[in-house]
Coordinates of C-alpha atoms in Angstrom, one line a residue:
M12 CA -9.7 9.3 -67.9
H13 CA -6.9 11.2 -66.2
Y14 CA -5.0 10.0 -63.1
I15 CA -5.6 12.1 -60.0
S16 CA -2.5 12.0 -57.8
R17 CA -3.1 10.9 -54.2
S18 CA -1.8 12.4 -51.0
L19 CA -1.0 8.9 -49.8
E20 CA 1.7 8.4 -52.5
T21 CA 4.3 10.2 -50.4
V22 CA 3.5 8.1 -47.3
V23 CA 3.7 4.9 -49.4
K24 CA 7.2 5.8 -50.7
Q25 CA 8.4 6.6 -47.2
V26 CA 7.2 3.4 -45.5
T27 CA 8.4 1.3 -48.4
L28 CA 11.9 2.2 -47.3
E29 CA 11.2 1.2 -43.7
Y30 CA 8.9 -1.8 -43.6
P31 CA 9.0 -5.2 -45.4
V32 CA 5.2 -5.1 -45.9
V33 CA 3.0 -2.2 -46.8
L34 CA -0.7 -2.8 -46.6
V35 CA -3.2 -0.3 -48.2
T36 CA -6.7 -0.9 -47.1
G37 CA -10.0 0.8 -48.1
P38 CA -13.3 0.2 -49.9
R39 CA -13.6 -1.0 -53.4
Q40 CA -13.0 1.5 -56.2
V41 CA -11.3 4.2 -54.2
G42 CA -8.1 3.9 -56.2
K43 CA -5.8 1.7 -54.1
T44 CA -4.5 -0.5 -57.0
T45 CA -4.4 2.5 -59.5
M46 CA -2.2 4.4 -57.1
L47 CA 0.2 1.6 -56.4
Q48 CA 0.4 0.6 -60.1
K49 CA 1.3 4.2 -60.9
L50 CA 4.1 4.1 -58.2
M51 CA 5.3 0.7 -59.7
E52 CA 6.0 2.2 -63.1
G53 CA 9.6 1.8 -64.1
T54 CA 10.4 -0.7 -61.2
E55 CA 10.8 -4.4 -61.1
R56 CA 7.8 -5.0 -58.9
R57 CA 5.3 -7.6 -60.2
Y58 CA 1.5 -7.5 -59.9
V59 CA -1.0 -10.3 -59.1
T60 CA -4.6 -10.0 -58.0
L61 CA -6.6 -12.5 -55.9
D62 CA -9.8 -11.4 -57.7
D63 CA -8.4 -14.0 -60.2
L64 CA -9.9 -17.2 -58.9
N65 CA -7.0 -19.4 -60.1
E66 CA -4.5 -17.2 -58.3
R67 CA -6.8 -17.1 -55.2
S68 CA -7.1 -20.9 -55.1
L69 CA -3.3 -21.3 -55.3
A70 CA -2.7 -18.7 -52.6
K71 CA -5.1 -20.5 -50.3
T72 CA -4.1 -24.1 -50.9
D73 CA -0.4 -23.7 -51.5
P74 CA 0.8 -20.2 -50.3
E75 CA 4.4 -21.3 -50.4
M76 CA 4.2 -22.2 -54.1
F77 CA 2.2 -18.9 -54.7
L78 CA 5.1 -16.8 -53.4
Q79 CA 7.6 -18.8 -55.4
L80 CA 5.7 -17.9 -58.5
H81 CA 5.2 -14.3 -57.5
K82 CA 8.6 -13.4 -56.0
P83 CA 9.1 -10.1 -54.2
P84 CA 9.1 -7.2 -54.9
V85 CA 5.4 -7.8 -55.6
L86 CA 2.0 -6.1 -55.3
I87 CA -0.7 -8.6 -54.2
D88 CA -4.2 -7.2 -54.8
E89 CA -7.2 -8.0 -52.6
V90 CA -5.1 -10.0 -50.1
Q91 CA -8.0 -10.5 -47.7
Y92 CA -9.2 -13.4 -49.9
A93 CA -6.2 -15.5 -48.8
P94 CA -5.2 -15.0 -45.1
E95 CA -3.2 -18.2 -45.5
L96 CA -0.5 -16.0 -47.2
F97 CA 0.2 -14.0 -44.1
T98 CA 2.3 -16.6 -42.3
Y99 CA 4.5 -17.1 -45.4
I100 CA 4.9 -13.4 -45.9
K101 CA 6.0 -13.2 -42.3
I102 CA 8.6 -15.9 -42.8
Y103 CA 10.0 -14.2 -45.9
A104 CA 10.1 -10.8 -44.2
D105 CA 11.9 -12.2 -41.2
S106 CA 14.5 -14.2 -43.2
H107 CA 15.2 -11.5 -45.9
Q108 CA 14.8 -8.2 -44.0
E109 CA 14.0 -6.6 -47.3
P110 CA 12.2 -3.2 -47.1
G111 CA 9.2 -2.9 -49.4
A112 CA 9.2 -6.6 -50.4
F113 CA 5.4 -6.8 -50.3
W114 CA 2.8 -4.2 -51.3
L115 CA -0.6 -5.5 -50.3
T116 CA -4.1 -4.1 -50.9
G117 CA -7.3 -5.2 -49.1
S118 CA -10.9 -4.1 -49.3
Q119 CA -11.4 -4.5 -45.6
V120 CA -10.5 -2.4 -42.6
F121 CA -7.3 -3.6 -41.1
K122 CA -8.5 -3.9 -37.6
L123 CA -11.3 -6.2 -38.8
M124 CA -9.3 -8.1 -41.4
H125 CA -8.9 -11.8 -40.4
G126 CA -5.4 -13.1 -39.7
V127 CA -3.2 -10.1 -40.6
Q128 CA -2.7 -8.7 -37.1
E129 CA -1.4 -11.8 -35.5
S130 CA 0.9 -12.7 -38.4
L131 CA 2.4 -9.4 -39.4
A132 CA 2.6 -7.4 -36.2
G133 CA 5.6 -5.1 -36.3
R134 CA 6.4 -6.0 -39.9
V135 CA 3.6 -4.1 -41.7
A136 CA 2.9 -0.5 -42.3
V137 CA -0.9 -0.1 -42.5
L138 CA -2.3 2.8 -44.5
S139 CA -6.0 3.6 -45.0
M140 CA -7.3 5.0 -48.3
T141 CA -10.6 6.6 -48.7
S142 CA -12.5 8.0 -51.6
L143 CA -11.0 11.3 -52.8
A144 CA -10.7 14.2 -50.4
Q145 CA -11.7 17.7 -51.8
A146 CA -8.0 18.7 -51.5
E147 CA -7.1 15.9 -53.9
L148 CA -9.9 16.9 -56.2
C149 CA -8.5 20.4 -56.6
Q150 CA -4.9 19.1 -56.4
A151 CA -4.1 21.2 -53.3
P152 CA -1.5 20.1 -50.7
M153 CA -3.0 18.1 -47.9
S154 CA -2.2 18.0 -44.2
P155 CA -4.2 16.9 -41.1
F156 CA -6.9 19.5 -40.3
Q157 CA -5.9 21.6 -37.3
I158 CA -7.5 24.7 -35.8
E159 CA -4.7 27.2 -35.8
L160 CA -5.4 30.5 -37.5
S161 CA -2.1 30.7 -39.5
E162 CA -2.6 27.1 -40.6
L163 CA -6.2 27.8 -41.7
V164 CA -5.2 30.9 -43.6
A165 CA -2.4 29.1 -45.4
R166 CA -4.7 26.2 -46.2
A167 CA -7.3 28.5 -47.7
E168 CA -4.7 30.2 -49.9
T169 CA -4.1 26.8 -51.7
R170 CA -7.8 26.3 -52.5
K171 CA -10.4 28.0 -54.6
A172 CA -13.4 29.4 -52.8
V173 CA -16.7 27.9 -53.8
D174 CA -20.3 28.7 -52.9
T175 CA -23.0 26.7 -51.2
E176 CA -24.4 25.3 -54.5
E177 CA -20.9 23.9 -55.4
I178 CA -20.5 22.4 -52.0
F179 CA -23.8 20.5 -52.3
E180 CA -22.8 19.5 -55.9
R181 CA -19.7 17.9 -54.4
I182 CA -21.8 16.2 -51.7
Y183 CA -24.3 14.9 -54.3
R184 CA -21.7 13.8 -56.8
G185 CA -19.6 12.0 -54.3
S186 CA -15.8 11.5 -54.3
M187 CA -15.2 8.2 -56.1
P188 CA -12.2 8.4 -58.5
A189 CA -14.3 6.9 -61.4
I190 CA -16.6 9.9 -61.3
A191 CA -14.0 12.6 -60.4
S192 CA -11.7 11.5 -63.2
G193 CA -14.5 11.6 -65.8
K194 CA -14.5 7.8 -66.5
N195 CA -18.2 7.7 -65.4
S196 CA -20.2 10.9 -65.9
N197 CA -23.5 9.8 -64.3
S198 CA -23.0 9.3 -60.6
Q199 CA -26.4 7.6 -60.2
I200 CA -25.5 4.9 -62.7
F201 CA -22.1 4.4 -61.1
Y202 CA -23.5 3.9 -57.6
S203 CA -26.2 1.5 -58.9
S204 CA -23.4 -0.6 -60.5
Y205 CA -21.2 -0.2 -57.5
L206 CA -23.8 -1.6 -55.2
S207 CA -24.7 -4.6 -57.4
T208 CA -21.2 -5.4 -58.5
Y209 CA -18.8 -4.8 -55.7
I210 CA -20.6 -4.3 -52.4
Q211 CA -23.0 -7.3 -52.8
R212 CA -20.1 -9.5 -53.9
D213 CA -17.9 -8.6 -51.0
V214 CA -20.9 -8.9 -48.6
K215 CA -21.4 -12.5 -49.7
E216 CA -17.7 -13.2 -49.1
L217 CA -18.2 -12.1 -45.5
S218 CA -21.6 -13.7 -44.9
D219 CA -23.3 -16.3 -47.0
A220 CA -26.7 -15.7 -45.4
V221 CA -27.4 -12.3 -46.9
D222 CA -30.5 -11.6 -49.0
A223 CA -29.4 -9.0 -51.6
L224 CA -32.7 -7.1 -51.6
K225 CA -32.9 -7.0 -47.8
F226 CA -29.4 -5.8 -47.6
L227 CA -30.1 -3.0 -50.0
R228 CA -33.1 -2.0 -47.9
F229 CA -30.9 -2.2 -44.8
M230 CA -28.2 0.1 -46.5
T231 CA -31.0 2.6 -47.3
A232 CA -32.2 2.6 -43.7
V233 CA -28.6 3.2 -42.5
A234 CA -28.0 6.0 -45.1
A235 CA -31.2 7.7 -44.0
R236 CA -29.6 8.0 -40.5
C237 CA -26.2 9.3 -41.4
S238 CA -24.9 11.9 -38.9
Q239 CA -27.3 10.5 -36.3
M240 CA -26.8 8.5 -33.1
L241 CA -26.9 4.8 -33.9
N242 CA -30.3 3.3 -33.4
I243 CA -30.2 -0.4 -34.2
A244 CA -33.8 -1.0 -33.4
E245 CA -35.0 1.6 -35.9
I246 CA -32.7 0.4 -38.6
A247 CA -33.8 -3.3 -38.1
Q248 CA -37.5 -2.2 -38.2
D249 CA -37.1 -0.3 -41.4
A250 CA -35.1 -3.1 -43.1
D251 CA -37.5 -5.8 -41.8
I252 CA -34.7 -7.8 -40.1
N253 CA -34.0 -8.6 -36.5
Q254 CA -31.6 -6.5 -34.4
K255 CA -28.8 -9.2 -34.3
Q256 CA -28.9 -9.2 -38.2
A257 CA -28.7 -5.4 -38.2
K258 CA -25.7 -5.5 -35.8
D259 CA -23.9 -8.1 -38.0
W260 CA -24.6 -6.2 -41.2
L261 CA -23.4 -2.9 -39.7
Q262 CA -20.2 -4.7 -38.9
I263 CA -19.9 -5.8 -42.5
L264 CA -20.3 -2.2 -43.7
E265 CA -17.7 -1.1 -41.2
T266 CA -15.4 -4.0 -42.3
L267 CA -15.7 -2.9 -45.9
G268 CA -14.8 0.7 -45.1
I269 CA -18.2 2.1 -46.1
I270 CA -19.2 3.5 -42.8
F271 CA -17.4 4.7 -39.7
Y272 CA -18.4 5.9 -36.2
L273 CA -17.7 8.9 -34.0
H274 CA -17.7 7.8 -30.4
P275 CA -18.8 10.2 -27.7
Y276 CA -15.9 12.0 -25.9
S277 CA -15.7 11.3 -22.2
N278 CA -13.3 11.1 -19.3
N279 CA -13.7 10.7 -15.6
L280 CA -14.5 14.4 -15.0
L281 CA -17.3 14.6 -17.5
K282 CA -20.5 13.0 -16.2
R283 CA -24.0 12.5 -17.6
L284 CA -22.8 11.7 -21.1
V285 CA -24.4 9.5 -23.7
K286 CA -22.6 6.4 -24.8
T287 CA -24.0 5.8 -28.2
P288 CA -21.8 6.4 -31.3
K289 CA -22.8 8.5 -34.3
L290 CA -22.8 6.9 -37.8
Y291 CA -21.2 8.4 -40.9
F292 CA -20.4 7.3 -44.5
Y293 CA -17.0 8.0 -46.1
D294 CA -18.6 8.8 -49.4
S295 CA -21.6 11.2 -49.5
G296 CA -22.5 10.3 -53.1
L297 CA -23.4 6.8 -52.0
V298 CA -25.7 8.2 -49.3
C299 CA -27.4 10.5 -51.9
Y300 CA -28.0 7.5 -54.2
L301 CA -29.4 5.3 -51.4
T302 CA -31.7 8.0 -50.1
R303 CA -32.9 8.8 -53.6
W304 CA -32.1 12.5 -54.0
S305 CA -32.6 13.5 -57.6
S306 CA -30.2 16.4 -57.8
A307 CA -27.9 18.6 -55.7
E308 CA -30.4 21.5 -55.8
V309 CA -33.2 19.3 -54.3
L310 CA -30.8 18.0 -51.7
Q311 CA -29.7 21.5 -50.7
S312 CA -33.3 22.5 -49.8
G313 CA -34.3 19.0 -48.6
A314 CA -34.9 17.6 -45.1
M315 CA -31.5 15.9 -45.0
N316 CA -29.4 18.9 -46.0
G317 CA -28.0 19.5 -42.5
A318 CA -27.2 15.8 -41.9
M319 CA -25.6 15.5 -45.3
L320 CA -23.4 18.6 -44.7
E321 CA -22.4 17.2 -41.3
N322 CA -21.5 13.8 -42.9
Y323 CA -19.5 15.5 -45.6
V324 CA -17.5 17.7 -43.2
V325 CA -16.8 14.9 -40.7
S326 CA -15.6 12.6 -43.5
E327 CA -13.5 15.3 -45.1
I328 CA -11.7 16.0 -41.8
A329 CA -11.1 12.3 -41.2
K330 CA -9.7 12.0 -44.8
T331 CA -7.1 14.7 -44.1
Y332 CA -5.7 12.5 -41.4
L333 CA -6.0 9.1 -43.1
N334 CA -4.6 10.4 -46.4
S335 CA -1.6 11.7 -44.5
G336 CA -1.0 8.3 -42.9
K337 CA -2.3 9.3 -39.5
E338 CA -5.1 8.2 -37.3
P339 CA -7.8 10.8 -36.7
Y340 CA -8.8 11.1 -33.0
M341 CA -12.3 12.5 -33.5
Y342 CA -15.3 12.3 -31.2
Y343 CA -18.5 14.1 -30.5
Y344 CA -19.9 15.5 -27.3
R345 CA -23.5 15.1 -26.1
D346 CA -24.8 15.0 -22.5
K347 CA -28.1 13.9 -21.0
D348 CA -29.5 17.5 -21.5
A349 CA -29.0 17.1 -25.3
R350 CA -26.3 19.7 -25.4
E351 CA -24.0 18.7 -28.2
I352 CA -20.7 19.6 -30.0
D353 CA -20.5 18.1 -33.5
I354 CA -16.8 17.2 -33.4
V355 CA -14.2 17.1 -30.7
L356 CA -10.8 16.8 -32.3
E357 CA -8.0 15.6 -30.0
H358 CA -4.4 16.1 -30.8
D359 CA -1.2 17.1 -29.1
G360 CA -2.9 17.0 -25.7
I361 CA -5.6 19.5 -26.4
L362 CA -9.3 19.4 -27.4
N363 CA -10.6 21.4 -30.4
P364 CA -14.4 21.7 -30.5
I365 CA -16.0 22.1 -33.9
E366 CA -19.6 23.1 -34.9
I367 CA -21.0 22.5 -38.4
K368 CA -23.7 24.9 -39.7
K369 CA -25.3 25.6 -43.0
T370 CA -24.9 29.4 -42.6
A371 CA -22.7 32.1 -44.0
N372 CA -22.9 34.3 -40.9
P373 CA -22.1 32.3 -37.8
G374 CA -22.5 34.2 -34.5
S375 CA -20.9 33.9 -31.1
M376 CA -23.9 32.0 -29.8
L377 CA -22.7 28.9 -31.7
T378 CA -19.5 28.7 -29.6
K379 CA -21.1 29.0 -26.1
V380 CA -21.5 25.2 -26.0
F381 CA -17.7 24.8 -26.3
S382 CA -17.3 25.7 -22.6
L383 CA -18.8 22.3 -21.7
L384 CA -15.3 20.9 -22.4
D385 CA -13.8 23.0 -19.7
K386 CA -14.6 20.3 -17.2
A387 CA -12.5 17.8 -19.1
S388 CA -9.0 16.8 -17.7
V389 CA -7.5 17.6 -21.2
P390 CA -7.2 21.4 -21.8
R391 CA -9.5 23.0 -24.4
G392 CA -7.8 24.7 -27.4
N393 CA -9.2 26.8 -30.2
G394 CA -12.7 26.1 -31.5
A395 CA -14.2 26.5 -35.0
V396 CA -17.5 26.8 -36.8
V397 CA -17.3 25.1 -40.2
C398 CA -19.9 26.8 -42.4
M399 CA -20.7 28.3 -45.8
K400 CA -18.7 31.6 -45.3
Q401 CA -16.5 32.4 -48.3
S402 CA -13.3 33.2 -46.3
V403 CA -11.5 32.2 -43.1
G404 CA -12.6 34.5 -40.3
V405 CA -12.7 34.9 -36.5
I406 CA -15.6 35.0 -34.0
D407 CA -13.3 35.9 -31.2
R408 CA -9.6 35.3 -30.2
E409 CA -10.2 31.6 -29.5
N410 CA -12.9 30.7 -32.1
F411 CA -12.5 30.8 -35.9
I412 CA -14.7 30.6 -38.9
V413 CA -13.7 27.9 -41.4
P414 CA -15.3 27.6 -44.9
V415 CA -16.3 24.1 -45.9
W416 CA -14.1 24.3 -49.0
A417 CA -11.0 25.0 -46.9
I418 CA -11.0 21.7 -44.9

């Protein structure tokens, strides 16, 4: 098993010099601990995990004693299990003013992690880690995805062009480090174990009243609707649970960093817009396992190929921001007449519309819908069609062709 270096390493090193507390959050098994332990090599930093029930018990019942035993600089793994620590970490940070004293990891999304926001506001640098981005898999430099022609050409020069078959192989295999590094060669066995070992255990930590079989059926119903507008009633019906349960369990998946949403873009000048978010998974391999596709070839010609490609592209663009230590401002557009733009990327005061198509020859018809954003109060910038073409190209002066492999 070889170590795959992560884009977030540079950001961790930088914020360690500036903040007393660095918190890296993300789902189980995406490589948070592996990355931080790699960065610890040759330093005095100690390591302790709250997966160890004895350590967890001490951290919860006597957090002051816990920090006396595990003096900074320290890496505390799975810190969400003992929110009681946060107040004492705050006291230490305020009294010592020591950059990088605490490295913390958590398998829950920061915004939904109990206790940390109130205690560590202003003292903590929060970084989100996802499963591997395709840039990391081919060890290419990573920067936030932007639709500027010179930027796209430079980006493509650092990657190897791949065909449609290879893109769907990437989608099917997923992007978890254990698979990418060669530790686990069979993705289906890995995801089966991942669901039973990690997700179910963490789900039980967040909610005692979860039936394991019903939750698996629920996750399958959610996976079958990736890249679609959220329909809680349909998910609840398929999983044989009520709508309140479905809502609560969706929040659990969001808290664990398994799913995320794109909300519809709107402002006061755009009327007649839908208000329902669209649902995506960070890791496409988990979706393929849950929806029971037997191979990448079958997936490529199957009924979900468009939805899976969209899920992959949306998650890859989000990863380029998160792995650079930035927040992605991504939305989608849909009005009451069902006119839709797959992604609206907002940055530096402009809107970039993006369409995702499983075609190698996109035409100008695909970009006509971009003009819907002209009514917005924020100016529209360049647009793009992300597709299966083998090289970066142009549709016209304002709209570009971006291969999926070049994200």
